[in-house]
mmCIF file of C-alpha atoms and ligand atoms in Angstrom:
data_model
loop_
_atom_site.group_PDB
_atom_site.id
_atom_site.type_symbol
_atom_site.label_atom_id
_atom_site.label_comp_id
_atom_site.label_asym_id
_atom_site.label_seq_id
_atom_site.Cartn_x
_atom_site.Cartn_y
_atom_site.Cartn_z
ATOM 1 C CA MET T 1 0.187 0.064 -0.077
ATOM 2 C CA LYS T 2 1.378 3.536 -0.738
ATOM 3 C CA LEU T 3 0.198 6.998 0.040
ATOM 4 C CA THR T 4 1.066 9.679 -2.641
ATOM 5 C CA GLY T 5 0.796 13.331 -1.668
ATOM 6 C CA PRO T 6 0.478 15.779 -0.421
ATOM 7 C CA PHE T 7 -0.987 17.902 -3.188
ATOM 8 C CA VAL T 8 -2.549 21.559 -2.726
ATOM 9 C CA GLN T 9 -5.316 20.468 -4.555
ATOM 10 C CA LEU T 10 -6.685 16.915 -5.536
ATOM 11 C CA LEU T 11 -9.277 16.941 -8.190
ATOM 12 C CA THR T 12 -11.177 13.692 -8.314
ATOM 13 C CA LEU T 13 -13.676 14.116 -10.892
ATOM 14 C CA ASP T 14 -16.191 12.041 -8.760
ATOM 15 C CA HIS T 15 -19.621 12.774 -8.394
ATOM 16 C CA LEU T 16 -20.030 14.376 -11.806
ATOM 17 C CA PRO T 17 -22.813 13.766 -14.120
ATOM 18 C CA LEU T 18 -22.355 11.497 -16.814
ATOM 19 C CA ARG T 19 -23.860 13.612 -19.608
ATOM 20 C CA GLY T 20 -24.778 17.277 -20.229
ATOM 21 C CA LYS T 21 -23.424 20.259 -18.693
ATOM 22 C CA ILE T 22 -21.367 20.834 -15.573
ATOM 23 C CA ALA T 23 -20.668 23.874 -13.636
ATOM 24 C CA ASP T 24 -17.440 24.554 -12.157
ATOM 25 C CA ASN T 25 -18.411 24.537 -8.573
ATOM 26 C CA LEU T 26 -19.362 21.066 -8.774
ATOM 27 C CA LEU T 27 -15.828 20.080 -9.069
ATOM 28 C CA GLU T 28 -14.541 18.122 -6.013
ATOM 29 C CA ILE T 29 -11.397 19.754 -4.924
ATOM 30 C CA ILE T 30 -9.434 18.256 -1.905
ATOM 31 C CA PRO T 31 -7.264 20.608 -0.165
ATOM 32 C CA ASN T 32 -4.064 19.250 0.948
ATOM 33 C CA GLY T 33 -4.898 15.981 -0.663
ATOM 34 C CA GLY T 34 -3.492 12.562 -0.646
ATOM 35 C CA ILE T 35 -4.128 9.191 -2.783
ATOM 36 C CA VAL T 36 -3.884 5.856 -1.147
ATOM 37 C CA THR T 37 -2.940 3.117 -3.720
ATOM 38 C CA ALA T 38 -2.768 -0.531 -3.837
ATOM 39 C CA ASN T 39 -2.337 -3.311 -6.453
ATOM 40 C CA GLY T 40 -3.000 -0.456 -9.039
ATOM 41 C CA LYS T 41 -6.125 0.770 -7.738
ATOM 42 C CA ILE T 42 -7.205 3.562 -5.766
ATOM 43 C CA VAL T 43 -7.951 2.398 -2.097
ATOM 44 C CA LYS T 44 -8.969 5.895 -0.748
ATOM 45 C CA THR T 45 -8.471 9.631 -1.529
ATOM 46 C CA GLY T 46 -8.704 12.646 1.069
ATOM 47 C CA ASN T 47 -6.981 14.630 3.321
ATOM 48 C CA PHE T 48 -3.454 13.843 3.308
ATOM 49 C CA ASP T 49 -2.806 14.107 7.054
ATOM 50 C CA ASP T 50 -5.729 11.951 7.821
ATOM 51 C CA LEU T 51 -4.887 9.289 5.131
ATOM 52 C CA LYS T 52 -1.485 9.197 6.797
ATOM 53 C CA ARG T 53 -3.081 8.246 10.335
ATOM 54 C CA GLU T 54 -5.522 5.962 8.958
ATOM 55 C CA PHE T 55 -2.847 4.044 6.886
ATOM 56 C CA PRO T 56 0.046 4.144 9.184
ATOM 57 C CA THR T 57 1.783 1.356 7.514
ATOM 58 C CA ALA T 58 1.625 2.771 3.558
ATOM 59 C CA GLU T 59 5.026 3.640 2.237
ATOM 60 C CA LEU T 60 5.024 7.230 1.759
ATOM 61 C CA ASP T 61 5.453 8.886 -1.707
ATOM 62 C CA LEU T 62 6.243 12.298 -0.627
ATOM 63 C CA ILE T 63 5.467 14.932 -3.367
ATOM 64 C CA SER T 64 7.644 17.931 -2.572
ATOM 65 C CA GLY T 65 7.080 21.523 -3.571
ATOM 66 C CA SER T 66 3.455 22.730 -4.771
ATOM 67 C CA HIS T 67 1.573 20.250 -6.969
ATOM 68 C CA ILE T 68 -2.120 19.367 -7.897
ATOM 69 C CA ALA T 69 -3.268 15.958 -9.129
ATOM 70 C CA LEU T 70 -6.071 14.739 -11.141
ATOM 71 C CA PRO T 71 -7.002 11.681 -13.220
ATOM 72 C CA SER T 72 -4.927 10.975 -16.174
ATOM 73 C CA PHE T 73 -6.503 11.529 -19.716
ATOM 74 C CA THR T 74 -7.681 9.169 -22.309
ATOM 75 C CA ASP T 75 -7.634 10.034 -26.017
ATOM 76 C CA ALA T 76 -10.337 8.325 -27.577
ATOM 77 C CA HIS T 77 -9.650 8.795 -31.423
ATOM 78 C CA THR T 78 -6.290 8.838 -32.691
ATOM 79 C CA HIS T 79 -4.817 7.407 -36.058
ATOM 80 C CA ILE T 80 -1.158 7.372 -34.525
ATOM 81 C CA CYS T 81 -0.068 4.300 -36.691
ATOM 82 C CA PHE T 82 0.779 5.531 -39.818
ATOM 83 C CA GLY T 83 3.900 5.890 -42.155
ATOM 84 C CA GLY T 84 5.168 9.400 -44.282
ATOM 85 C CA SER T 85 3.975 13.167 -43.607
ATOM 86 C CA ARG T 86 1.247 14.998 -45.270
ATOM 87 C CA ALA T 87 3.075 18.053 -45.089
ATOM 88 C CA GLN T 88 2.461 18.775 -48.856
ATOM 89 C CA ASP T 89 -1.511 18.437 -48.304
ATOM 90 C CA PHE T 90 -1.398 20.886 -45.365
ATOM 91 C CA ALA T 91 0.524 23.621 -47.472
ATOM 92 C CA MET T 92 -1.785 22.993 -50.385
ATOM 93 C CA ARG T 93 -4.837 23.363 -48.399
ATOM 94 C CA ASN T 94 -3.432 26.531 -46.916
ATOM 95 C CA ALA T 95 -3.175 27.773 -50.281
ATOM 96 C CA GLY T 96 -6.780 27.143 -51.144
ATOM 97 C CA LYS T 97 -7.632 23.521 -52.085
ATOM 98 C CA THR T 98 -9.935 21.651 -49.784
ATOM 99 C CA TYR T 99 -9.588 18.557 -48.096
ATOM 100 C CA LEU T 100 -11.898 16.717 -50.525
ATOM 101 C CA GLU T 101 -10.244 18.118 -53.393
ATOM 102 C CA ILE T 102 -6.932 16.959 -52.370
ATOM 103 C CA ALA T 103 -8.021 13.540 -51.449
ATOM 104 C CA GLY T 104 -9.615 13.529 -55.044
ATOM 105 C CA ASN T 105 -6.324 14.163 -56.861
ATOM 106 C CA GLY T 106 -4.361 11.483 -55.207
ATOM 107 C CA GLY T 107 -3.087 13.188 -51.696
ATOM 108 C CA GLY T 108 -5.354 12.749 -48.758
ATOM 109 C CA ILE T 109 -5.758 9.148 -47.063
ATOM 110 C CA TRP T 110 -4.745 7.244 -50.050
ATOM 111 C CA SER T 111 -0.946 8.942 -49.703
ATOM 112 C CA THR T 112 -0.835 7.994 -46.198
ATOM 113 C CA VAL T 113 -2.161 4.507 -47.377
ATOM 114 C CA GLN T 114 1.035 3.988 -49.876
ATOM 115 C CA HIS T 115 3.548 5.064 -47.134
ATOM 116 C CA THR T 116 2.297 2.999 -44.429
ATOM 117 C CA ARG T 117 1.886 -0.078 -46.844
ATOM 118 C CA LYS T 118 5.532 0.622 -47.502
ATOM 119 C CA THR T 119 6.874 0.646 -43.943
ATOM 120 C CA ASP T 120 7.766 -2.320 -42.444
ATOM 121 C CA GLU T 121 6.199 -3.506 -39.227
ATOM 122 C CA HIS T 122 9.628 -2.979 -37.124
ATOM 123 C CA GLU T 123 9.890 0.804 -38.473
ATOM 124 C CA LEU T 124 6.020 1.410 -38.276
ATOM 125 C CA SER T 125 6.269 0.141 -34.609
ATOM 126 C CA GLU T 126 9.042 2.718 -33.573
ATOM 127 C CA LEU T 127 6.876 5.533 -34.982
ATOM 128 C CA LEU T 128 4.068 4.506 -33.217
ATOM 129 C CA LEU T 129 6.065 4.125 -30.062
ATOM 130 C CA GLN T 130 7.464 7.517 -30.430
ATOM 131 C CA ARG T 131 3.979 8.875 -30.975
ATOM 132 C CA ILE T 132 2.726 6.954 -27.431
ATOM 133 C CA ARG T 133 5.476 8.345 -25.646
ATOM 134 C CA ARG T 134 4.516 11.781 -26.542
ATOM 135 C CA GLN T 135 0.916 11.108 -25.721
ATOM 136 C CA ILE T 136 2.129 9.969 -22.219
ATOM 137 C CA SER T 137 4.141 13.183 -21.710
ATOM 138 C CA LEU T 138 0.857 15.048 -22.104
ATOM 139 C CA GLY T 139 -0.858 12.979 -19.296
ATOM 140 C CA ILE T 140 -2.593 10.555 -21.853
ATOM 141 C CA THR T 141 -2.552 7.126 -20.464
ATOM 142 C CA THR T 142 -5.267 5.311 -22.310
ATOM 143 C CA ILE T 143 -4.997 5.784 -26.227
ATOM 144 C CA GLU T 144 -7.418 4.656 -28.879
ATOM 145 C CA ILE T 145 -5.539 3.605 -32.138
ATOM 146 C CA LYS T 146 -7.307 3.097 -35.392
ATOM 147 C CA SER T 147 -5.990 1.143 -38.446
ATOM 148 C CA GLY T 148 -7.020 2.286 -41.698
ATOM 149 C CA TYR T 149 -3.901 3.203 -43.571
ATOM 150 C CA GLY T 150 -3.668 -0.618 -44.707
ATOM 151 C CA LEU T 151 -7.108 -0.920 -46.628
ATOM 152 C CA ASP T 152 -6.569 -4.364 -47.574
ATOM 153 C CA ALA T 153 -6.349 -7.396 -45.383
ATOM 154 C CA GLU T 154 -2.295 -7.867 -45.262
ATOM 155 C CA ASN T 155 -1.812 -4.258 -44.361
ATOM 156 C CA GLU T 156 -4.900 -3.826 -41.941
ATOM 157 C CA ILE T 157 -4.005 -6.970 -40.023
ATOM 158 C CA LYS T 158 -0.362 -5.460 -40.348
ATOM 159 C CA MET T 159 -1.144 -2.287 -38.493
ATOM 160 C CA LEU T 160 -3.351 -4.079 -35.769
ATOM 161 C CA ARG T 161 -0.340 -6.330 -35.238
ATOM 162 C CA THR T 162 1.832 -3.252 -34.869
ATOM 163 C CA ILE T 163 -0.696 -1.922 -32.288
ATOM 164 C CA ARG T 164 -0.962 -5.248 -30.159
ATOM 165 C CA ASN T 165 3.098 -5.510 -30.464
ATOM 166 C CA ALA T 166 3.537 -1.571 -29.098
ATOM 167 C CA GLN T 167 1.249 -2.838 -26.361
ATOM 168 C CA ARG T 168 3.800 -4.888 -24.944
ATOM 169 C CA LYS T 169 6.165 -1.935 -24.841
ATOM 170 C CA THR T 170 4.188 0.832 -23.237
ATOM 171 C CA PRO T 171 2.571 1.072 -19.864
ATOM 172 C CA ALA T 172 -0.355 3.032 -21.442
ATOM 173 C CA LEU T 173 -3.505 0.984 -22.289
ATOM 174 C CA LEU T 174 -3.883 1.058 -25.935
ATOM 175 C CA VAL T 175 -7.363 0.344 -27.664
ATOM 176 C CA PRO T 176 -7.302 -0.726 -31.100
ATOM 177 C CA THR T 177 -9.967 -0.086 -33.491
ATOM 178 C CA CYS T 178 -10.481 -1.592 -36.967
ATOM 179 C CA LEU T 179 -10.865 1.378 -39.495
ATOM 180 C CA ALA T 180 -10.691 -0.829 -42.768
ATOM 181 C CA ALA T 181 -13.524 1.276 -43.976
ATOM 182 C CA HIS T 182 -11.583 4.440 -43.791
ATOM 183 C CA SER T 183 -11.718 5.151 -47.397
ATOM 184 C CA LEU T 184 -12.518 2.899 -50.737
ATOM 185 C CA PRO T 185 -8.934 1.729 -51.824
ATOM 186 C CA LYS T 186 -7.857 3.009 -55.390
ATOM 187 C CA ASP T 187 -6.389 -0.457 -56.041
ATOM 188 C CA PHE T 188 -9.627 -2.192 -55.124
ATOM 189 C CA ASP T 189 -11.479 -3.905 -58.171
ATOM 190 C CA GLY T 190 -14.952 -3.113 -57.124
ATOM 191 C CA ASP T 191 -17.615 -0.365 -55.871
ATOM 192 C CA GLN T 192 -17.807 0.461 -51.611
ATOM 193 C CA HIS T 193 -20.421 -2.123 -51.562
ATOM 194 C CA ALA T 194 -17.893 -4.829 -52.679
ATOM 195 C CA TYR T 195 -15.352 -3.414 -50.433
ATOM 196 C CA LEU T 196 -17.601 -3.427 -47.244
ATOM 197 C CA GLN T 197 -18.248 -7.073 -48.213
ATOM 198 C CA TYR T 198 -14.629 -7.797 -48.204
ATOM 199 C CA ILE T 199 -14.093 -6.144 -44.866
ATOM 200 C CA LEU T 200 -16.644 -8.358 -43.505
ATOM 201 C CA GLU T 201 -15.523 -11.500 -45.032
ATOM 202 C CA ALA T 202 -11.884 -11.311 -45.254
ATOM 203 C CA ILE T 203 -10.700 -8.993 -42.914
ATOM 204 C CA LEU T 204 -13.064 -8.904 -39.634
ATOM 205 C CA PRO T 205 -12.842 -12.646 -39.229
ATOM 206 C CA GLU T 206 -8.984 -12.505 -38.993
ATOM 207 C CA VAL T 207 -9.052 -9.772 -36.524
ATOM 208 C CA GLN T 208 -11.271 -12.081 -34.286
ATOM 209 C CA ARG T 209 -9.084 -14.926 -34.984
ATOM 210 C CA GLU T 210 -5.846 -13.051 -33.768
ATOM 211 C CA ARG T 211 -7.998 -10.882 -31.119
ATOM 212 C CA LEU T 212 -6.560 -7.890 -32.759
ATOM 213 C CA SER T 213 -9.863 -5.571 -32.068
ATOM 214 C CA ASP T 214 -13.479 -5.776 -31.022
ATOM 215 C CA ARG T 215 -14.284 -2.519 -32.411
ATOM 216 C CA VAL T 216 -15.083 -1.314 -35.785
ATOM 217 C CA ASP T 217 -15.166 1.959 -36.869
ATOM 218 C CA ILE T 218 -16.087 3.765 -40.650
ATOM 219 C CA PHE T 219 -15.832 7.048 -42.237
ATOM 220 C CA ILE T 220 -19.619 8.141 -43.515
ATOM 221 C CA GLU T 221 -19.012 10.654 -46.074
ATOM 222 C CA LYS T 222 -19.518 11.756 -49.591
ATOM 223 C CA SER T 223 -15.746 11.085 -50.310
ATOM 224 C CA ALA T 224 -15.923 7.691 -48.344
ATOM 225 C CA PHE T 225 -19.084 5.512 -47.732
ATOM 226 C CA ASP T 226 -22.599 6.169 -48.193
ATOM 227 C CA PRO T 227 -25.419 6.112 -45.095
ATOM 228 C CA GLU T 228 -27.203 3.027 -46.619
ATOM 229 C CA SER T 229 -24.036 0.865 -47.407
ATOM 230 C CA SER T 230 -22.526 2.065 -43.786
ATOM 231 C CA LEU T 231 -25.631 1.204 -41.900
ATOM 232 C CA ARG T 232 -25.573 -2.309 -43.366
ATOM 233 C CA PHE T 233 -22.008 -2.817 -42.725
ATOM 234 C CA LEU T 234 -22.162 -1.716 -39.182
ATOM 235 C CA LEU T 235 -25.278 -3.908 -38.359
ATOM 236 C CA SER T 236 -23.086 -6.886 -39.651
ATOM 237 C CA ALA T 237 -20.124 -6.106 -37.736
ATOM 238 C CA LYS T 238 -22.218 -5.533 -34.853
ATOM 239 C CA LYS T 239 -23.762 -8.960 -35.111
ATOM 240 C CA ALA T 240 -20.238 -10.540 -35.563
ATOM 241 C CA GLY T 241 -19.653 -8.889 -32.171
ATOM 242 C CA PHE T 242 -17.622 -5.905 -32.813
ATOM 243 C CA LYS T 243 -18.411 -2.509 -30.995
ATOM 244 C CA ILE T 244 -19.049 0.283 -33.135
ATOM 245 C CA THR T 245 -17.844 3.727 -33.524
ATOM 246 C CA VAL T 246 -18.347 6.319 -36.300
ATOM 247 C CA HIS T 247 -16.596 8.924 -37.888
ATOM 248 C CA ALA T 248 -19.624 11.138 -38.501
ATOM 249 C CA ASP T 249 -20.979 14.361 -39.677
ATOM 250 C CA GLN T 250 -17.571 15.934 -40.456
ATOM 251 C CA PHE T 251 -18.400 17.584 -43.525
ATOM 252 C CA THR T 252 -21.948 16.465 -44.494
ATOM 253 C CA PRO T 253 -24.630 16.062 -41.522
ATOM 254 C CA GLY T 254 -26.976 13.065 -40.706
ATOM 255 C CA SER T 255 -24.429 10.223 -40.006
ATOM 256 C CA ALA T 256 -24.569 10.467 -36.125
ATOM 257 C CA GLN T 257 -28.160 9.379 -36.506
ATOM 258 C CA ILE T 258 -26.722 6.068 -37.991
ATOM 259 C CA ALA T 259 -24.202 5.980 -35.102
ATOM 260 C CA VAL T 260 -27.104 6.134 -32.734
ATOM 261 C CA ARG T 261 -29.111 3.790 -34.591
ATOM 262 C CA THR T 262 -26.682 1.328 -34.894
ATOM 263 C CA GLY T 263 -26.298 1.758 -31.028
ATOM 264 C CA ALA T 264 -22.585 2.914 -31.574
ATOM 265 C CA LEU T 265 -20.337 3.584 -28.297
ATOM 266 C CA SER T 266 -19.769 6.903 -30.130
ATOM 267 C CA ALA T 267 -19.975 9.454 -32.992
ATOM 268 C CA ASP T 268 -17.036 11.421 -33.696
ATOM 269 C CA HIS T 269 -16.269 14.720 -35.382
ATOM 270 C CA LEU T 270 -19.659 16.380 -35.656
ATOM 271 C CA GLU T 271 -18.302 19.275 -37.163
ATOM 272 C CA ALA T 272 -21.462 19.516 -39.247
ATOM 273 C CA SER T 273 -24.003 18.156 -37.085
ATOM 274 C CA THR T 274 -27.517 19.880 -37.188
ATOM 275 C CA ASP T 275 -29.832 20.389 -34.158
ATOM 276 C CA GLN T 276 -31.383 17.123 -35.360
ATOM 277 C CA ASP T 277 -28.292 15.296 -34.936
ATOM 278 C CA ILE T 278 -27.471 16.708 -31.641
ATOM 279 C CA ARG T 279 -31.241 15.737 -30.440
ATOM 280 C CA ALA T 280 -30.680 12.323 -31.361
ATOM 281 C CA LEU T 281 -27.036 12.165 -29.933
ATOM 282 C CA ALA T 282 -28.655 13.778 -26.603
ATOM 283 C CA ALA T 283 -31.248 11.041 -26.442
ATOM 284 C CA SER T 284 -28.829 8.159 -26.531
ATOM 285 C CA ASP T 285 -25.785 6.555 -24.782
ATOM 286 C CA THR T 286 -23.485 7.241 -27.756
ATOM 287 C CA VAL T 287 -20.750 9.439 -26.719
ATOM 288 C CA ALA T 288 -20.249 12.492 -28.791
ATOM 289 C CA THR T 289 -16.896 12.683 -29.526
ATOM 290 C CA VAL T 290 -15.476 16.134 -30.609
ATOM 291 C CA LEU T 291 -12.075 16.575 -32.203
ATOM 292 C CA PRO T 292 -10.842 20.023 -32.226
ATOM 293 C CA GLY T 293 -7.516 19.134 -33.843
ATOM 294 C CA ALA T 294 -9.207 18.491 -37.074
ATOM 295 C CA SER T 295 -10.874 21.572 -37.166
ATOM 296 C CA LEU T 296 -7.547 23.260 -36.390
ATOM 297 C CA GLY T 297 -5.837 21.193 -38.998
ATOM 298 C CA LEU T 298 -8.513 22.025 -41.692
ATOM 299 C CA GLY T 299 -9.678 25.400 -40.990
ATOM 300 C CA GLU T 300 -13.392 23.991 -40.121
ATOM 301 C CA PRO T 301 -15.603 25.006 -37.683
ATOM 302 C CA PHE T 302 -15.356 23.170 -34.294
ATOM 303 C CA ALA T 303 -18.065 20.903 -33.593
ATOM 304 C CA PRO T 304 -20.918 22.221 -31.575
ATOM 305 C CA ALA T 305 -19.711 20.915 -28.010
ATOM 306 C CA ARG T 306 -21.774 23.539 -26.380
ATOM 307 C CA LYS T 307 -24.961 22.671 -28.136
ATOM 308 C CA LEU T 308 -24.266 19.070 -27.235
ATOM 309 C CA LEU T 309 -23.757 19.715 -23.647
ATOM 310 C CA ASP T 310 -26.644 21.837 -23.331
ATOM 311 C CA ALA T 311 -28.859 19.180 -25.056
ATOM 312 C CA GLY T 312 -27.496 16.593 -22.544
ATOM 313 C CA ALA T 313 -25.312 14.373 -24.796
ATOM 314 C CA ILE T 314 -22.202 12.612 -23.091
ATOM 315 C CA VAL T 315 -19.475 14.868 -24.603
ATOM 316 C CA ALA T 316 -15.620 13.650 -25.046
ATOM 317 C CA ILE T 317 -12.854 15.365 -26.643
ATOM 318 C CA ALA T 318 -10.238 13.431 -28.517
ATOM 319 C CA SER T 319 -7.218 14.911 -30.548
ATOM 320 C CA ASP T 320 -7.650 12.627 -34.131
ATOM 321 C CA TRP T 321 -4.225 12.734 -34.222
ATOM 322 C CA ASN T 322 -3.517 11.839 -38.054
ATOM 323 C CA PRO T 323 -1.067 12.890 -40.833
ATOM 324 C CA GLY T 324 -3.807 14.609 -42.497
ATOM 325 C CA SER T 325 -6.598 16.563 -40.881
ATOM 326 C CA ALA T 326 -4.901 16.639 -37.456
ATOM 327 C CA PRO T 327 -1.334 16.769 -37.622
ATOM 328 C CA MET T 328 -0.697 18.363 -34.153
ATOM 329 C CA GLY T 329 -1.377 15.792 -31.848
ATOM 330 C CA ASN T 330 -1.570 17.822 -28.894
ATOM 331 C CA LEU T 331 -4.965 17.327 -26.770
ATOM 332 C CA LEU T 332 -4.238 19.534 -23.939
ATOM 333 C CA ALA T 333 -3.790 22.511 -26.324
ATOM 334 C CA GLN T 334 -6.708 21.477 -28.637
ATOM 335 C CA ALA T 335 -9.106 21.137 -25.677
ATOM 336 C CA SER T 336 -8.190 24.198 -24.421
ATOM 337 C CA VAL T 337 -8.661 25.999 -27.508
ATOM 338 C CA LEU T 338 -12.283 24.295 -28.097
ATOM 339 C CA ALA T 339 -12.955 25.578 -24.644
ATOM 340 C CA THR T 340 -12.387 29.365 -25.588
ATOM 341 C CA PHE T 341 -14.370 28.927 -28.951
ATOM 342 C CA GLN T 342 -17.140 26.716 -27.655
ATOM 343 C CA LYS T 343 -17.292 28.371 -24.014
ATOM 344 C CA LEU T 344 -16.912 25.035 -21.924
ATOM 345 C CA SER T 345 -16.355 25.087 -18.394
ATOM 346 C CA THR T 346 -13.285 23.578 -17.222
ATOM 347 C CA ALA T 347 -14.804 20.832 -15.384
ATOM 348 C CA GLU T 348 -16.717 19.946 -18.907
ATOM 349 C CA VAL T 349 -13.579 19.837 -20.517
ATOM 350 C CA LEU T 350 -11.481 17.847 -17.892
ATOM 351 C CA ALA T 351 -14.777 15.219 -18.102
ATOM 352 C CA GLY T 352 -14.314 15.193 -21.790
ATOM 353 C CA MET T 353 -10.802 14.043 -21.511
ATOM 354 C CA THR T 354 -11.192 11.473 -18.608
ATOM 355 C CA PHE T 355 -14.404 9.412 -17.424
ATOM 356 C CA ARG T 356 -16.482 10.456 -20.388
ATOM 357 C CA ALA T 357 -13.741 9.835 -22.936
ATOM 358 C CA ALA T 358 -13.186 6.200 -21.225
ATOM 359 C CA ARG T 359 -16.687 5.914 -21.741
ATOM 360 C CA ALA T 360 -16.748 6.207 -25.294
ATOM 361 C CA LEU T 361 -14.302 3.170 -25.219
ATOM 362 C CA ASP T 362 -16.383 1.115 -22.784
ATOM 363 C CA LEU T 363 -14.331 1.530 -19.992
ATOM 364 C CA SER T 364 -15.770 2.383 -16.572
ATOM 365 C CA ASP T 365 -12.521 1.566 -14.478
ATOM 366 C CA ARG T 366 -10.723 4.862 -15.025
ATOM 367 C CA GLY T 367 -11.191 8.988 -15.407
ATOM 368 C CA ILE T 368 -12.275 9.379 -11.701
ATOM 369 C CA LEU T 369 -10.270 9.015 -8.698
ATOM 370 C CA LYS T 370 -12.274 7.092 -6.048
ATOM 371 C CA GLU T 371 -12.211 3.700 -4.361
ATOM 372 C CA GLY T 372 -11.767 0.811 -6.923
ATOM 373 C CA LYS T 373 -10.823 2.648 -9.860
ATOM 374 C CA LYS T 374 -7.493 2.172 -11.739
ATOM 375 C CA ALA T 375 -4.725 4.371 -10.058
ATOM 376 C CA ASP T 376 -3.901 6.381 -13.295
ATOM 377 C CA PHE T 377 -3.428 9.894 -12.412
ATOM 378 C CA ILE T 378 -0.990 13.084 -13.135
ATOM 379 C CA ILE T 379 0.521 15.773 -11.102
ATOM 380 C CA PHE T 380 1.081 19.114 -12.323
ATOM 381 C CA SER T 381 3.641 21.503 -10.564
ATOM 382 C CA THR T 382 1.158 24.298 -9.617
ATOM 383 C CA THR T 383 -1.333 25.450 -7.014
ATOM 384 C CA ASP T 384 -4.462 26.019 -9.098
ATOM 385 C CA TYR T 385 -6.116 23.617 -11.476
ATOM 386 C CA GLN T 386 -7.454 26.313 -13.891
ATOM 387 C CA GLU T 387 -3.633 27.111 -14.884
ATOM 388 C CA ILE T 388 -3.759 23.890 -16.736
ATOM 389 C CA LEU T 389 -6.202 25.066 -19.572
ATOM 390 C CA TYR T 390 -5.174 28.581 -18.961
ATOM 391 C CA ASN T 391 -1.810 27.658 -20.405
ATOM 392 C CA GLN T 392 -3.175 25.921 -23.612
ATOM 393 C CA GLY T 393 -1.049 23.043 -23.543
ATOM 394 C CA GLN T 394 1.989 24.348 -22.464
ATOM 395 C CA LEU T 395 2.026 23.501 -18.723
ATOM 396 C CA LEU T 396 2.959 19.701 -18.831
ATOM 397 C CA PRO T 397 2.656 17.102 -16.034
ATOM 398 C CA SER T 398 5.572 16.736 -14.038
ATOM 399 C CA ASP T 399 4.755 13.096 -13.279
ATOM 400 C CA ILE T 400 2.421 10.580 -14.516
ATOM 401 C CA TYR T 401 1.101 7.519 -12.729
ATOM 402 C CA ILE T 402 -0.190 4.413 -14.241
ATOM 403 C CA ASP T 403 -1.496 1.619 -11.810
ATOM 404 C CA GLY T 404 0.042 3.699 -8.750
ATOM 405 C CA GLU T 405 3.715 3.421 -10.419
ATOM 406 C CA LYS T 406 5.189 6.375 -11.165
ATOM 407 C CA ILE T 407 5.935 6.205 -15.138
ATOM 408 C CA PRO T 408 10.158 6.812 -15.364
HETATM 409 O O1 LIG Z 13 -10.622 11.758 -38.602
HETATM 410 N N1 LIG Z 13 -12.125 12.013 -41.608
HETATM 411 C C1 LIG Z 13 -11.481 10.929 -41.992
HETATM 412 N N2 LIG Z 13 -10.424 10.245 -41.221
HETATM 413 C C2 LIG Z 13 -9.355 10.940 -40.457
HETATM 414 C C3 LIG Z 13 -8.700 11.770 -41.334
HETATM 415 C C4 LIG Z 13 -7.526 10.786 -41.641
HETATM 416 C C5 LIG Z 13 -6.457 11.452 -43.016
HETATM 417 O O2 LIG Z 13 -6.676 12.565 -43.329
HETATM 418 O O3 LIG Z 13 -5.515 10.753 -42.880
HETATM 419 C C6 LIG Z 13 -10.083 12.259 -39.601
HETATM 420 O O4 LIG Z 13 -10.090 13.128 -39.948
HETATM 421 FE FE1 LIG Z 14 -10.310 10.388 -37.167
#
């Protein structure tokens, strides 16, 4: 058993609602706080001196100087397993071409597919681990990672194996998702219906055989897969036992409602969502995952996070880190900027990166510091939790704990 502290402020994020808006005065802030952990779990949080008396035999993990602690973050949407760069796309977009025009002209997702196919598993794994280490340095200890730059059985499986192998080399939890339905591959001899059928028959069974992922994602969009084919595909994947998540309403509205209809864990993007989409999400258990990094990468409006929260949706915030639309890969900076533009409370932003984001991954064991939850927490060298978002990504955690252990 171990007692870590004291902290000027300990933010537990306990007692907050799963859905809808949260005022900052609902945040539980324990002054002079401490965390007792054992076997990777939280035993108790509370006043440091009280805990010291209550657990006299606990090993002391003393934190010197002024620090605050809170649950570590979950990034519930990333594409960080990729080869190559899309700096050229970025420059072209800034010079006036649209994301869809660039994709239509041989740039876009397809160019990353070609690079990723050429990158061998060892190199891909090194690139992925580098990005995972950067995520951890931001305080992110649970990371969803999509395939989707293989777009055939061999290369989709290669990506998912690379993610599985990376799991053996990092203390963070990696949550792999099969996004073979990211885009219609240009070398596929068939229409989108035939490709979706190929995924169902030639990719997903192998994913299950090797236990590479239990999640399936699809990009429903004019440049990718149409709503009707996507709906059929998702229902088949669900029937085969996969959990569902959807790239929805990025440029064209309506697909968040398909996510809701299929009982998806989350509908992600939502930049183009209408009031009808927002109402559907708010009335469902599908997490509305907003991706400010994609808005910043593309120069598109932010998703209507404020409206979603006011309507009562479960709103998570994720980075979407990928080489095309979201090259920044700094969730902390992005969430801060989103808060400024969408007028989000600090509690709403922190909830969106912790227990609400975990919910998008079907994980209920993390994101709150309370008895029985996973002892994943982060420490910042400051006296006030409001400094985290105020510094817009420039204030990084001084220490990161996973399963109660400090990451070296
Ligand atoms: O979430 N929208 C589709 N997929 C990614 C972009 C991937 C890419 O451009 O490489 C996204 O933004
Ligand atoms: Fe994405």
